[in-house]
Amino acid sequence: MSYSCLEVFELPMVLPSLQILNLKDSHKLLEIHNISRLPNLETLILWNCHSLVHVCETIRLLNSLALLNMTGCEKLWKNSWKMQNTNPLKELKVSTSDEQVTGQSTFSLPPSLQQLFLNDCYLQSTDSSPLSFSIQSFLH
């Protein structure tokens, strides 16, 4: 489904066998609904979905999700998407070229996270805006 022209991705039925969903370069994609209808999803690729602003909260119910790639999803990043209850996410990739994301100062990450890739996110820590990560101490 990469390079699609969809604006809203909404699954009409449960797809229990689907393990990888690749929406890479779906530049018009605004929202993802009913992601819980992919109960065995292991990999979600949202690379360069520049317009994406919403992924339904049921993503937290995906117990098999291990890799989430949000590279180039500036608008989703700006919306302070919380990942604290996404288990067992092992790898999170975020990269953005949008300098307007600098206001992000607190990140809630899942305790299962083993690899975190933050590239060009313009993260800063100052006395008035300390950067803090909420995560268990066994992050590699």
mmCIF file of C-alpha atoms in Angstrom:
data_model
loop_
_atom_site.group_PDB
_atom_site.id
_atom_site.type_symbol
_atom_site.label_atom_id
_atom_site.label_comp_id
_atom_site.label_asym_id
_atom_site.label_seq_id
_atom_site.Cartn_x
_atom_site.Cartn_y
_atom_site.Cartn_z
ATOM 1 C CA MET A 1 0.000 0.000 0.000
ATOM 2 C CA SER A 2 2.970 2.328 -0.180
ATOM 3 C CA TYR A 3 2.583 5.380 -2.421
ATOM 4 C CA SER A 4 -1.203 5.276 -2.004
ATOM 5 C CA CYS A 5 -3.482 8.280 -2.538
ATOM 6 C CA LEU A 6 -5.676 7.448 0.460
ATOM 7 C CA GLU A 7 -6.615 10.228 2.841
ATOM 8 C CA VAL A 8 -8.109 7.935 5.473
ATOM 9 C CA PHE A 9 -6.995 4.362 6.048
ATOM 10 C CA GLU A 10 -9.807 2.404 7.649
ATOM 11 C CA LEU A 11 -10.006 -1.353 7.711
ATOM 12 C CA PRO A 12 -13.509 -2.674 7.036
ATOM 13 C CA MET A 13 -12.819 -6.063 8.647
ATOM 14 C CA VAL A 14 -10.397 -7.942 10.861
ATOM 15 C CA LEU A 15 -7.297 -9.234 9.075
ATOM 16 C CA PRO A 16 -5.745 -11.645 11.583
ATOM 17 C CA SER A 17 -2.934 -12.837 9.281
ATOM 18 C CA LEU A 18 -1.532 -9.437 8.298
ATOM 19 C CA GLN A 19 1.818 -8.838 10.007
ATOM 20 C CA ILE A 20 3.291 -5.929 8.009
ATOM 21 C CA LEU A 21 1.511 -2.757 6.938
ATOM 22 C CA ASN A 22 3.579 -0.474 4.711
ATOM 23 C CA LEU A 23 2.006 2.929 4.064
ATOM 24 C CA LYS A 24 5.320 4.513 3.032
ATOM 25 C CA ASP A 25 5.068 7.708 0.981
ATOM 26 C CA SER A 26 1.282 7.966 1.290
ATOM 27 C CA HIS A 27 1.586 11.749 1.218
ATOM 28 C CA LYS A 28 -2.168 12.446 1.325
ATOM 29 C CA LEU A 29 -2.862 10.141 4.272
ATOM 30 C CA LEU A 30 -4.403 12.121 7.149
ATOM 31 C CA GLU A 31 -5.778 9.490 9.531
ATOM 32 C CA ILE A 32 -5.571 5.797 10.355
ATOM 33 C CA HIS A 33 -8.657 4.218 11.923
ATOM 34 C CA ASN A 34 -9.467 0.752 13.270
ATOM 35 C CA ILE A 35 -5.832 -0.337 13.442
ATOM 36 C CA SER A 36 -6.874 -2.848 16.098
ATOM 37 C CA ARG A 37 -8.430 -4.856 13.276
ATOM 38 C CA LEU A 38 -4.877 -6.009 12.581
ATOM 39 C CA PRO A 39 -4.407 -7.971 15.816
ATOM 40 C CA ASN A 40 -1.146 -9.639 14.728
ATOM 41 C CA LEU A 41 0.512 -6.608 13.149
ATOM 42 C CA GLU A 42 4.256 -6.680 13.846
ATOM 43 C CA THR A 43 5.538 -3.854 11.627
ATOM 44 C CA LEU A 44 3.912 -0.522 10.807
ATOM 45 C CA ILE A 45 5.749 1.682 8.309
ATOM 46 C CA LEU A 46 4.497 5.263 8.058
ATOM 47 C CA TRP A 47 7.637 6.631 6.377
ATOM 48 C CA ASN A 48 7.052 10.036 4.739
ATOM 49 C CA CYS A 49 3.335 10.235 5.497
ATOM 50 C CA HIS A 50 3.775 14.006 5.763
ATOM 51 C CA SER A 51 0.071 14.807 6.192
ATOM 52 C CA LEU A 52 -0.669 12.146 8.823
ATOM 53 C CA VAL A 53 -2.083 13.750 11.969
ATOM 54 C CA HIS A 54 -3.918 10.883 13.677
ATOM 55 C CA VAL A 55 -3.468 7.184 14.368
ATOM 56 C CA CYS A 56 -6.313 5.763 16.432
ATOM 57 C CA GLU A 57 -5.545 5.025 20.050
ATOM 58 C CA THR A 58 -6.258 1.335 19.537
ATOM 59 C CA ILE A 59 -2.673 1.018 18.314
ATOM 60 C CA ARG A 60 -1.915 0.471 21.998
ATOM 61 C CA LEU A 61 -3.868 -2.781 21.822
ATOM 62 C CA LEU A 62 -1.591 -4.317 19.192
ATOM 63 C CA ASN A 63 0.294 -6.830 21.302
ATOM 64 C CA SER A 64 2.502 -7.992 18.410
ATOM 65 C CA LEU A 65 3.652 -4.568 17.192
ATOM 66 C CA ALA A 66 7.447 -4.582 17.408
ATOM 67 C CA LEU A 67 8.526 -1.965 14.830
ATOM 68 C CA LEU A 68 7.008 1.455 14.234
ATOM 69 C CA ASN A 69 8.655 3.718 11.665
ATOM 70 C CA MET A 70 7.357 7.302 11.822
ATOM 71 C CA THR A 71 10.191 8.833 9.801
ATOM 72 C CA GLY A 72 8.978 12.005 8.105
ATOM 73 C CA CYS A 73 5.645 12.168 9.961
ATOM 74 C CA GLU A 74 6.118 15.733 11.205
ATOM 75 C CA LYS A 75 2.457 16.433 11.924
ATOM 76 C CA LEU A 76 1.975 13.211 13.855
ATOM 77 C CA TRP A 77 5.124 13.979 15.849
ATOM 78 C CA LYS A 78 3.802 17.461 16.670
ATOM 79 C CA ASN A 79 0.605 15.996 18.080
ATOM 80 C CA SER A 80 2.617 14.532 20.983
ATOM 81 C CA TRP A 81 1.698 10.962 20.222
ATOM 82 C CA LYS A 82 2.096 8.964 23.426
ATOM 83 C CA MET A 83 3.580 5.489 23.183
ATOM 84 C CA GLN A 84 3.686 4.464 26.820
ATOM 85 C CA ASN A 85 1.132 1.670 26.488
ATOM 86 C CA THR A 86 2.299 0.262 23.156
ATOM 87 C CA ASN A 87 3.641 -3.176 23.940
ATOM 88 C CA PRO A 88 5.810 -4.966 23.027
ATOM 89 C CA LEU A 89 7.253 -2.250 20.768
ATOM 90 C CA LYS A 90 10.972 -2.930 20.406
ATOM 91 C CA GLU A 91 12.013 -0.401 17.768
ATOM 92 C CA LEU A 92 10.835 3.166 17.156
ATOM 93 C CA LYS A 93 12.176 5.311 14.311
ATOM 94 C CA VAL A 94 11.421 9.026 14.146
ATOM 95 C CA SER A 95 13.062 11.513 11.828
ATOM 96 C CA THR A 96 11.798 14.907 10.779
ATOM 97 C CA SER A 97 13.143 17.873 8.892
ATOM 98 C CA ASP A 98 10.528 20.201 10.347
ATOM 99 C CA GLU A 99 12.174 22.561 12.838
ATOM 100 C CA GLN A 100 8.783 23.379 14.379
ATOM 101 C CA VAL A 101 8.802 20.221 16.493
ATOM 102 C CA THR A 102 11.184 21.783 19.012
ATOM 103 C CA GLY A 103 8.363 22.303 21.517
ATOM 104 C CA GLN A 104 8.266 18.579 22.241
ATOM 105 C CA SER A 105 9.954 18.131 25.609
ATOM 106 C CA THR A 106 8.442 15.048 27.243
ATOM 107 C CA PHE A 107 8.307 11.620 25.691
ATOM 108 C CA SER A 108 6.454 8.614 27.046
ATOM 109 C CA LEU A 109 7.983 5.459 25.647
ATOM 110 C CA PRO A 110 7.101 1.802 26.181
ATOM 111 C CA PRO A 111 9.267 -0.167 28.617
ATOM 112 C CA SER A 112 9.789 -2.880 25.970
ATOM 113 C CA LEU A 113 11.688 -0.465 23.685
ATOM 114 C CA GLN A 114 15.154 -1.735 22.727
ATOM 115 C CA GLN A 115 16.091 0.624 19.876
ATOM 116 C CA LEU A 116 15.178 4.289 19.569
ATOM 117 C CA PHE A 117 16.212 6.235 16.472
ATOM 118 C CA LEU A 118 15.685 10.004 16.682
ATOM 119 C CA ASN A 119 17.126 11.788 13.665
ATOM 120 C CA ASP A 120 16.841 15.514 12.880
ATOM 121 C CA CYS A 121 14.219 15.992 15.585
ATOM 122 C CA TYR A 122 15.850 19.179 16.899
ATOM 123 C CA LEU A 123 15.590 18.044 20.501
ATOM 124 C CA GLN A 124 16.895 20.518 23.034
ATOM 125 C CA SER A 125 17.080 20.663 26.776
ATOM 126 C CA THR A 126 17.093 24.004 28.562
ATOM 127 C CA ASP A 127 16.550 25.108 32.139
ATOM 128 C CA SER A 128 13.044 26.277 31.283
ATOM 129 C CA SER A 129 12.230 23.261 29.110
ATOM 130 C CA PRO A 130 14.099 20.145 30.271
ATOM 131 C CA LEU A 131 14.092 17.141 27.981
ATOM 132 C CA SER A 132 12.948 14.013 29.741
ATOM 133 C CA PHE A 133 12.232 10.478 28.693
ATOM 134 C CA SER A 134 9.823 8.354 30.650
ATOM 135 C CA ILE A 135 11.042 4.787 30.220
ATOM 136 C CA GLN A 136 12.358 1.850 32.163
ATOM 137 C CA SER A 137 16.095 1.699 32.778
ATOM 138 C CA PHE A 138 16.795 -1.313 30.556
ATOM 139 C CA LEU A 139 16.752 0.688 27.299
ATOM 140 C CA HIS A 140 19.671 -0.456 25.135
#
